[in-house]
Every structure is written in structure tokens, then in C-alpha cells.
PDB file of C-alpha atoms in Angstrom:
ATOM      1  CA  MET A 189     173.679  60.275 -20.784  1.00 48.00           C
ATOM      2  CA  SER A 190     170.301  62.051 -20.947  1.00 44.00           C
ATOM      3  CA  GLY A 191     172.008  65.317 -20.003  1.00 46.00           C
ATOM      4  CA  LEU A 192     174.537  64.923 -22.808  1.00 48.00           C
ATOM      5  CA  MET A 193     171.753  64.158 -25.313  1.00 50.00           C
ATOM      6  CA  HIS A 194     169.906  67.274 -24.165  1.00 47.00           C
ATOM      7  CA  ASN A 195     173.048  69.369 -24.711  1.00 49.00           C
ATOM      8  CA  CYS A 196     173.460  67.926 -28.218  1.00 52.00           C
ATOM      9  CA  GLN A 197     169.814  68.670 -29.008  1.00 52.00           C
ATOM     10  CA  GLN A 198     170.241  72.241 -27.801  1.00 50.00           C
ATOM     11  CA  THR A 199     173.350  72.637 -29.951  1.00 52.00           C
ATOM     12  CA  LEU A 200     171.467  71.345 -33.018  1.00 50.00           C
ATOM     13  CA  LEU A 201     168.518  73.650 -32.383  1.00 51.00           C
ATOM     14  CA  SER A 202     170.868  76.607 -31.980  1.00 53.00           C
ATOM     15  CA  ALA A 203     172.385  75.837 -35.365  1.00 53.00           C
ATOM     16  CA  LEU A 204     169.004  75.584 -37.118  1.00 56.00           C
ATOM     17  CA  LEU A 205     166.971  78.407 -35.559  1.00 62.00           C
ATOM     18  CA  PRO A 206     167.503  82.180 -35.447  1.00 69.00           C
ATOM     19  CA  GLN A 207     169.328  83.126 -32.286  1.00 83.00           C
ATOM     20  CA  ASP A 208     169.366  85.835 -29.685  1.00 89.00           C
ATOM     21  CA  CYS A 209     172.666  87.407 -28.690  1.00 93.00           C
ATOM     22  CA  GLN A 210     174.286  85.529 -25.794  1.00 92.00           C
ATOM     23  CA  LEU A 211     175.091  88.829 -24.081  1.00 94.00           C
ATOM     24  CA  CYS A 212     172.236  91.288 -24.674  1.00 94.00           C
ATOM     25  CA  ALA A 213     169.462  88.943 -25.933  1.00 92.00           C
ATOM     26  CA  SER A 214     168.776  91.044 -29.027  1.00 91.00           C
ATOM     27  CA  PRO A 215     168.264  89.148 -32.316  1.00 91.00           C
ATOM     28  CA  SER A 216     171.600  88.037 -33.758  1.00 88.00           C
ATOM     29  CA  GLY A 217     170.514  85.935 -36.742  1.00 87.00           C
ATOM     30  CA  ASP A 218     172.891  83.029 -37.264  1.00 84.00           C
ATOM     31  CA  ASP A 219     175.531  84.451 -34.921  1.00 88.00           C
ATOM     32  CA  LEU A 220     175.919  83.916 -31.191  1.00 90.00           C
ATOM     33  CA  LEU A 221     176.701  87.594 -30.638  1.00 92.00           C
ATOM     34  CA  CYS A 222     175.074  90.619 -32.214  1.00 93.00           C
ATOM     35  CA  PRO A 223     177.419  92.975 -34.124  1.00 93.00           C
ATOM     36  CA  ALA A 224     177.298  95.594 -31.352  1.00 95.00           C
ATOM     37  CA  CYS A 225     178.342  93.174 -28.593  1.00 94.00           C
ATOM     38  CA  ALA A 226     180.985  91.545 -30.787  1.00 93.00           C
ATOM     39  CA  ALA A 227     182.502  94.964 -31.464  1.00 93.00           C
ATOM     40  CA  GLU A 228     182.661  95.723 -27.737  1.00 95.00           C
ATOM     41  CA  LEU A 229     184.541  92.580 -26.695  1.00 96.00           C
ATOM     42  CA  PRO A 230     187.723  93.406 -24.746  1.00 96.00           C
ATOM     43  CA  ARG A 231     191.013  93.387 -26.610  1.00 95.00           C
ATOM     44  CA  LEU A 232     194.402  92.205 -25.482  1.00 95.00           C
ATOM     45  CA  PRO A 233     196.926  94.940 -24.701  1.00 92.00           C
ATOM     46  CA  ASP A 234     199.591  95.652 -27.281  1.00 94.00           C
ATOM     47  CA  PRO A 235     202.583  95.387 -27.124  1.00 96.00           C
ATOM     48  CA  ALA A 236     203.012  92.107 -25.267  1.00 97.00           C
ATOM     49  CA  CYS A 237     205.609  89.465 -24.516  1.00 97.00           C
ATOM     50  CA  PRO A 238     206.052  87.348 -27.677  1.00 95.00           C
ATOM     51  CA  ARG A 239     206.374  84.225 -25.542  1.00 97.00           C
ATOM     52  CA  CYS A 240     203.514  84.367 -23.007  1.00 97.00           C
ATOM     53  CA  ALA A 241     201.310  87.247 -24.299  1.00 97.00           C
ATOM     54  CA  LEU A 242     201.443  89.252 -21.063  1.00 97.00           C
ATOM     55  CA  PRO A 243     201.765  93.022 -21.636  1.00 96.00           C
ATOM     56  CA  THR A 244     205.262  94.535 -21.766  1.00 96.00           C
ATOM     57  CA  PRO A 245     206.237  98.171 -22.398  1.00 96.00           C
ATOM     58  CA  THR A 246     207.837  97.706 -25.816  1.00 96.00           C
ATOM     59  CA  GLY A 247     206.970  94.149 -26.828  1.00 96.00           C
ATOM     60  CA  GLU A 248     210.113  92.647 -25.329  1.00 97.00           C
ATOM     61  CA  THR A 249     210.234  89.232 -23.665  1.00 97.00           C
ATOM     62  CA  CYS A 250     208.938  89.668 -20.120  1.00 97.00           C
ATOM     63  CA  GLY A 251     211.156  89.174 -17.076  1.00 96.00           C
ATOM     64  CA  ARG A 252     209.453  85.969 -16.011  1.00 94.00           C
ATOM     65  CA  CYS A 253     209.978  84.334 -19.403  1.00 97.00           C
ATOM     66  CA  GLN A 254     213.610  85.462 -19.367  1.00 97.00           C
ATOM     67  CA  ARG A 255     214.135  83.883 -15.934  1.00 95.00           C
ATOM     68  CA  HIS A 256     212.169  80.696 -16.680  1.00 93.00           C
ATOM     69  CA  LEU A 257     211.948  80.139 -20.429  1.00 96.00           C
ATOM     70  CA  PRO A 258     208.626  78.400 -21.182  1.00 98.00           C
ATOM     71  CA  HIS A 259     208.623  75.039 -22.915  1.00 98.00           C
ATOM     72  CA  PHE A 260     206.287  76.463 -25.576  1.00 99.00           C
ATOM     73  CA  ASP A 261     207.479  78.869 -28.260  1.00 99.00           C
ATOM     74  CA  ARG A 262     204.571  81.289 -28.211  1.00 98.00           C
ATOM     75  CA  LEU A 263     201.145  81.803 -26.712  1.00 98.00           C
ATOM     76  CA  ILE A 264     198.344  83.237 -28.831  1.00 98.00           C
ATOM     77  CA  ALA A 265     195.176  84.403 -27.085  1.00 98.00           C
ATOM     78  CA  CYS A 266     192.017  85.781 -28.650  1.00 98.00           C
ATOM     79  CA  TYR A 267     190.816  87.831 -25.671  1.00 98.00           C
ATOM     80  CA  PRO A 268     191.711  88.780 -22.116  1.00 98.00           C
ATOM     81  CA  TYR A 269     189.902  86.674 -19.533  1.00 98.00           C
ATOM     82  CA  SER A 270     187.556  89.433 -18.409  1.00 97.00           C
ATOM     83  CA  PHE A 271     183.886  90.363 -18.748  1.00 96.00           C
ATOM     84  CA  PRO A 272     182.046  89.299 -20.825  1.00 96.00           C
ATOM     85  CA  VAL A 273     184.364  86.646 -22.311  1.00 98.00           C
ATOM     86  CA  ASP A 274     184.752  85.022 -18.896  1.00 97.00           C
ATOM     87  CA  ARG A 275     180.960  84.621 -18.648  1.00 96.00           C
ATOM     88  CA  LEU A 276     180.780  82.951 -22.050  1.00 97.00           C
ATOM     89  CA  ILE A 277     183.512  80.465 -21.128  1.00 97.00           C
ATOM     90  CA  GLN A 278     181.828  79.704 -17.813  1.00 96.00           C
ATOM     91  CA  ARG A 279     178.528  79.067 -19.611  1.00 95.00           C
ATOM     92  CA  LEU A 280     180.300  76.521 -21.777  1.00 96.00           C
ATOM     93  CA  LYS A 281     182.208  74.751 -19.008  1.00 94.00           C
ATOM     94  CA  TYR A 282     179.670  74.806 -16.200  1.00 94.00           C
ATOM     95  CA  GLY A 283     176.401  75.520 -17.998  1.00 94.00           C
ATOM     96  CA  HIS A 284     177.107  72.990 -20.751  1.00 94.00           C
ATOM     97  CA  GLN A 285     176.136  75.481 -23.468  1.00 94.00           C
ATOM     98  CA  LEU A 286     177.930  73.589 -26.219  1.00 94.00           C
ATOM     99  CA  ALA A 287     176.512  75.888 -28.889  1.00 91.00           C
ATOM    100  CA  LEU A 288     179.258  78.317 -27.851  1.00 95.00           C
ATOM    101  CA  THR A 289     182.006  75.988 -29.045  1.00 96.00           C
ATOM    102  CA  ALA A 290     181.600  76.865 -32.730  1.00 94.00           C
ATOM    103  CA  TRP A 291     182.007  80.581 -32.020  1.00 95.00           C
ATOM    104  CA  PHE A 292     185.074  79.958 -29.851  1.00 97.00           C
ATOM    105  CA  GLY A 293     186.495  77.755 -32.602  1.00 97.00           C
ATOM    106  CA  GLN A 294     186.005  80.517 -35.166  1.00 96.00           C
ATOM    107  CA  GLN A 295     187.965  82.917 -32.961  1.00 97.00           C
ATOM    108  CA  LEU A 296     190.783  80.382 -32.635  1.00 98.00           C
ATOM    109  CA  ALA A 297     190.876  79.800 -36.395  1.00 98.00           C
ATOM    110  CA  ALA A 298     191.145  83.532 -37.067  1.00 97.00           C
ATOM    111  CA  ALA A 299     193.891  83.954 -34.465  1.00 97.00           C
ATOM    112  CA  CYS A 300     196.156  81.301 -36.011  1.00 98.00           C
ATOM    113  CA  ALA A 301     195.274  81.872 -39.673  1.00 97.00           C
ATOM    114  CA  THR A 302     198.878  82.641 -40.662  1.00 97.00           C
ATOM    115  CA  LEU A 303     200.404  79.656 -38.841  1.00 98.00           C
ATOM    116  CA  THR A 304     201.224  76.263 -40.280  1.00 98.00           C
ATOM    117  CA  PHE A 305     201.336  73.325 -37.887  1.00 98.00           C
ATOM    118  CA  ASP A 306     201.342  69.544 -37.990  1.00 98.00           C
ATOM    119  CA  ARG A 307     199.049  68.498 -35.185  1.00 98.00           C
ATOM    120  CA  ILE A 308     196.150  69.897 -33.116  1.00 99.00           C
ATOM    121  CA  VAL A 309     196.296  68.684 -29.522  1.00 99.00           C
ATOM    122  CA  PRO A 310     193.541  69.755 -27.096  1.00 99.00           C
ATOM    123  CA  MET A 311     194.676  70.314 -23.521  1.00 98.00           C
ATOM    124  CA  PRO A 312     193.734  67.003 -21.849  1.00 97.00           C
ATOM    125  CA  LEU A 313     191.463  66.583 -18.832  1.00 95.00           C
ATOM    126  CA  HIS A 314     191.988  63.914 -16.203  1.00 94.00           C
ATOM    127  CA  LEU A 315     189.491  61.069 -16.652  1.00 94.00           C
ATOM    128  CA  GLY A 316     187.824  61.912 -13.340  1.00 93.00           C
ATOM    129  CA  ARG A 317     187.180  65.508 -14.384  1.00 91.00           C
ATOM    130  CA  LEU A 318     186.094  64.371 -17.840  1.00 94.00           C
ATOM    131  CA  ALA A 319     183.532  61.993 -16.327  1.00 94.00           C
ATOM    132  CA  GLU A 320     182.287  64.745 -14.030  1.00 93.00           C
ATOM    133  CA  ARG A 321     181.883  67.365 -16.764  1.00 94.00           C
ATOM    134  CA  GLY A 322     180.911  65.034 -19.597  1.00 95.00           C
ATOM    135  CA  PHE A 323     183.129  66.690 -22.209  1.00 96.00           C
ATOM    136  CA  ASN A 324     186.527  68.292 -22.664  1.00 97.00           C
ATOM    137  CA  GLN A 325     185.953  71.934 -23.553  1.00 97.00           C
ATOM    138  CA  ALA A 326     189.372  72.157 -25.265  1.00 98.00           C
ATOM    139  CA  THR A 327     188.399  69.320 -27.596  1.00 98.00           C
ATOM    140  CA  GLU A 328     185.022  70.854 -28.378  1.00 97.00           C
ATOM    141  CA  ILE A 329     186.387  74.306 -29.234  1.00 97.00           C
ATOM    142  CA  SER A 330     189.042  72.678 -31.446  1.00 98.00           C
ATOM    143  CA  ARG A 331     186.477  71.099 -33.773  1.00 96.00           C
ATOM    144  CA  THR A 332     185.653  74.200 -35.831  1.00 95.00           C
ATOM    145  CA  LEU A 333     189.349  75.076 -36.057  1.00 96.00           C
ATOM    146  CA  ALA A 334     190.172  71.569 -37.279  1.00 98.00           C
ATOM    147  CA  ARG A 335     187.404  71.687 -39.907  1.00 97.00           C
ATOM    148  CA  GLU A 336     188.598  75.019 -41.263  1.00 94.00           C
ATOM    149  CA  ARG A 337     192.156  73.700 -41.545  1.00 95.00           C
ATOM    150  CA  ALA A 338     191.048  70.322 -42.984  1.00 96.00           C
ATOM    151  CA  MET A 339     192.812  68.580 -40.114  1.00 97.00           C
ATOM    152  CA  THR A 340     191.818  66.134 -37.402  1.00 97.00           C
ATOM    153  CA  ILE A 341     192.070  66.591 -33.647  1.00 98.00           C
ATOM    154  CA  ASP A 342     194.595  64.306 -31.980  1.00 98.00           C
ATOM    155  CA  ASN A 343     192.910  63.410 -28.693  1.00 95.00           C
ATOM    156  CA  GLY A 344     195.148  60.392 -28.198  1.00 95.00           C
ATOM    157  CA  CYS A 345     198.456  62.233 -28.351  1.00 97.00           C
ATOM    158  CA  CYS A 346     198.505  63.505 -24.793  1.00 97.00           C
ATOM    159  CA  GLU A 347     196.677  62.526 -21.627  1.00 97.00           C
ATOM    160  CA  ARG A 348     196.483  63.753 -18.075  1.00 95.00           C
ATOM    161  CA  VAL A 349     197.611  60.780 -16.031  1.00 95.00           C
ATOM    162  CA  ARG A 350     197.597  62.314 -12.579  1.00 91.00           C
ATOM    163  CA  ALA A 351     194.795  64.178 -10.829  1.00 85.00           C
ATOM    164  CA  THR A 352     196.144  67.304  -9.174  1.00 83.00           C
ATOM    165  CA  THR A 353     194.909  69.423  -6.309  1.00 74.00           C
ATOM    166  CA  PRO A 354     193.060  72.624  -7.314  1.00 72.00           C
ATOM    167  CA  GLN A 355     195.460  75.300  -8.545  1.00 74.00           C
ATOM    168  CA  GLU A 356     193.486  78.209  -7.124  1.00 72.00           C
ATOM    169  CA  GLY A 357     195.391  80.025  -4.394  1.00 75.00           C
ATOM    170  CA  LEU A 358     198.750  78.420  -5.210  1.00 76.00           C
ATOM    171  CA  THR A 359     201.839  80.423  -6.115  1.00 78.00           C
ATOM    172  CA  LEU A 360     203.399  79.884  -9.524  1.00 76.00           C
ATOM    173  CA  ARG A 361     206.132  77.733  -7.980  1.00 81.00           C
ATOM    174  CA  GLU A 362     203.534  75.654  -6.127  1.00 83.00           C
ATOM    175  CA  ARG A 363     201.496  75.267  -9.316  1.00 82.00           C
ATOM    176  CA  ARG A 364     204.535  73.988 -11.198  1.00 81.00           C
ATOM    177  CA  ARG A 365     205.318  71.496  -8.448  1.00 85.00           C
ATOM    178  CA  ASN A 366     201.680  70.406  -8.296  1.00 84.00           C
ATOM    179  CA  LEU A 367     201.629  69.696 -12.047  1.00 90.00           C
ATOM    180  CA  ARG A 368     204.972  67.918 -12.337  1.00 91.00           C
ATOM    181  CA  ASN A 369     204.602  64.717 -14.389  1.00 92.00           C
ATOM    182  CA  ALA A 370     200.821  65.174 -14.626  1.00 94.00           C
ATOM    183  CA  PHE A 371     200.836  64.497 -18.383  1.00 97.00           C
ATOM    184  CA  ALA A 372     201.928  61.654 -20.645  1.00 97.00           C
ATOM    185  CA  CYS A 373     202.484  61.667 -24.402  1.00 98.00           C
ATOM    186  CA  ASN A 374     201.579  58.634 -26.493  1.00 96.00           C
ATOM    187  CA  SER A 375     202.996  59.760 -29.846  1.00 96.00           C
ATOM    188  CA  ALA A 376     206.364  60.321 -31.472  1.00 97.00           C
ATOM    189  CA  LEU A 377     206.409  64.011 -32.420  1.00 98.00           C
ATOM    190  CA  ASN A 378     209.781  64.112 -34.136  1.00 97.00           C
ATOM    191  CA  GLY A 379     210.244  67.586 -35.587  1.00 98.00           C
ATOM    192  CA  GLU A 380     206.545  68.487 -35.483  1.00 98.00           C
ATOM    193  CA  HIS A 381     204.947  71.853 -34.815  1.00 99.00           C
ATOM    194  CA  VAL A 382     202.202  71.117 -32.286  1.00 99.00           C
ATOM    195  CA  LEU A 383     199.241  73.429 -31.697  1.00 99.00           C
ATOM    196  CA  LEU A 384     198.181  73.006 -28.056  1.00 99.00           C
ATOM    197  CA  VAL A 385     194.622  74.310 -27.586  1.00 99.00           C
ATOM    198  CA  ASP A 386     192.960  75.398 -24.339  1.00 98.00           C
ATOM    199  CA  ASP A 387     190.014  77.556 -23.334  1.00 98.00           C
ATOM    200  CA  VAL A 388     191.738  79.690 -20.678  1.00 98.00           C
ATOM    201  CA  VAL A 389     195.350  80.240 -19.651  1.00 97.00           C
ATOM    202  CA  THR A 390     195.892  81.758 -16.216  1.00 92.00           C
ATOM    203  CA  THR A 391     199.506  81.532 -15.009  1.00 91.00           C
ATOM    204  CA  GLY A 392     200.453  79.221 -17.858  1.00 94.00           C
ATOM    205  CA  ALA A 393     201.695  76.490 -15.514  1.00 93.00           C
ATOM    206  CA  SER A 394     199.411  73.776 -16.923  1.00 94.00           C
ATOM    207  CA  VAL A 395     200.126  74.418 -20.604  1.00 97.00           C
ATOM    208  CA  ASN A 396     203.824  74.765 -19.810  1.00 97.00           C
ATOM    209  CA  GLU A 397     203.979  71.359 -18.130  1.00 96.00           C
ATOM    210  CA  CYS A 398     202.041  69.803 -20.989  1.00 98.00           C
ATOM    211  CA  ALA A 399     204.408  71.464 -23.466  1.00 98.00           C
ATOM    212  CA  ARG A 400     207.376  70.076 -21.512  1.00 98.00           C
ATOM    213  CA  THR A 401     205.986  66.578 -21.995  1.00 98.00           C
ATOM    214  CA  LEU A 402     205.464  67.175 -25.723  1.00 98.00           C
ATOM    215  CA  ARG A 403     209.055  68.426 -26.019  1.00 98.00           C
ATOM    216  CA  LEU A 404     210.345  65.248 -24.406  1.00 98.00           C
ATOM    217  CA  HIS A 405     208.615  63.297 -27.180  1.00 98.00           C
ATOM    218  CA  GLY A 406     210.212  65.228 -30.008  1.00 98.00           C
ATOM    219  CA  ALA A 407     208.065  68.303 -30.703  1.00 99.00           C
ATOM    220  CA  SER A 408     210.328  70.942 -32.236  1.00 99.00           C
ATOM    221  CA  GLU A 409     207.847  73.818 -31.995  1.00 99.00           C
ATOM    222  CA  ILE A 410     204.831  74.335 -29.746  1.00 99.00           C
ATOM    223  CA  THR A 411     202.239  77.076 -30.049  1.00 99.00           C
ATOM    224  CA  VAL A 412     199.683  77.463 -27.283  1.00 99.00           C
ATOM    225  CA  LEU A 413     196.367  78.737 -28.650  1.00 99.00           C
ATOM    226  CA  THR A 414     193.724  79.836 -26.170  1.00 99.00           C
ATOM    227  CA  VAL A 415     190.428  81.675 -26.239  1.00 99.00           C
ATOM    228  CA  ALA A 416     191.314  83.809 -23.229  1.00 98.00           C
ATOM    229  CA  ARG A 417     194.376  84.815 -21.227  1.00 98.00           C
ATOM    230  CA  THR A 418     194.399  86.070 -17.649  1.00 96.00           C
ATOM    231  CA  LEU A 419     196.514  89.221 -17.661  1.00 93.00           C
ATOM    232  CA  LEU A 420     197.325  89.249 -13.931  1.00 78.00           C
ATOM    233  CA  ALA A 421     199.260  85.971 -13.912  1.00 56.00           C
TER     234      ALA A 421
END
């Protein structure tokens, strides 16, 4: 509890005091990144698959999505998961630098500015992982987005009911098998467009299984919105 209070205090101080850039430590005023570092952030390749956001030669649906159509309709990512975005996400998740969540949320809001949707659902963590970390990073980065859209975050819609073995080192098929029935939905989503928010998408297996569960409960459209996307999935 004391650690969580310390993180909240640090977040409040960051909001009130002039800041240094998270990447180069030069003064950045009210922003987490200075203009120079923000301008140098990596960009996603274009064109890309309209379904999973992986690069394709002419913007066509990639072969993997053609063979195994995802349960979500589209994936929108702000950045590739590469330096220095990966460092910022790791500072949030493992360094508990919650001041980063507002900046991530601003990037998400800009990325989905033209979309209309009915519900914001953060990618759920299993209770064991939530207790270990102390917060769900997907929930935290959704807060700024929800405020800008005058919406609330639906944390009760979906939960992770089964702890799974670490995904690292598993093939895509093994990841899918590992995640089968790992999620449960507690809401009727009849005809709704659900925005499923996560911090990082690697192979897409986790968000796809979560989207499958949301589909079973009536979601008619699902957009996955993530801060970063691994391009070698």
C-alpha cells in the first residue's frame, strides 16, 4: 500500500511541477517528452494490413489474417514496439512510473479520434498478476482516453479467469492454445462496438482470444487499440 501511495504522490508531483524529458532529461515544461524527442519517435510502416497492422506491400490483408481471420475487426497502434517506446512502456509496467499513463492515453485518444464506439474495455489482468503489479496498465492508460471522450472505463465487462504460462518462447499456435478460455465476459454486448485497449500487442494472440470472448457475448464490432505493436509477430 505504501508503494502505491508513493506512486500516486509521484504522479501528482509530475502533474504540478515542471518536468524533464523522459528520454533526454532536457526541460520539457508540462510535457513528458521534449519536442525534439517526440518528433524522433519511431513510426509504424505504411502500408499495413488493415486487420492486424503488420506491414504489407500494398496495404492488403496479410496472409496470416487471410488464413486465420482475427476475432477483432481492426488493430490500431500508435507506435512500433521499439526503442525508445519500449523503454517508456517498461518504465510504466515495471518501474511503476504512473505519470507516463497520461501521455500514453493522449496518444491513444489521437489514434482513435475518428472512431465512434460504445464501450472502452481495458485488456484484463489475472488477479494474481494484478496483485503482484498493483495496477493494470491497460486500465491506467485508458483513463485519459475516457476523459477526452466523456466516457467511462468498463473494468467489469471482461476478466481474466485463468492464469496462463508465460507466452515468451511459444509459437503462435501454442500461444493460442495456452490462452483458450482464459477470459470471461460479464456483460451483454448486443450490437456494440467495443474498444479493447492494451499497452503492447506482440503476436496478437491475447487480444484475439479476448475479442473471441467478447464476440460470444454479442459484440458486433471490436477495435483493438494499443500504444505499441511488435512488427516481427
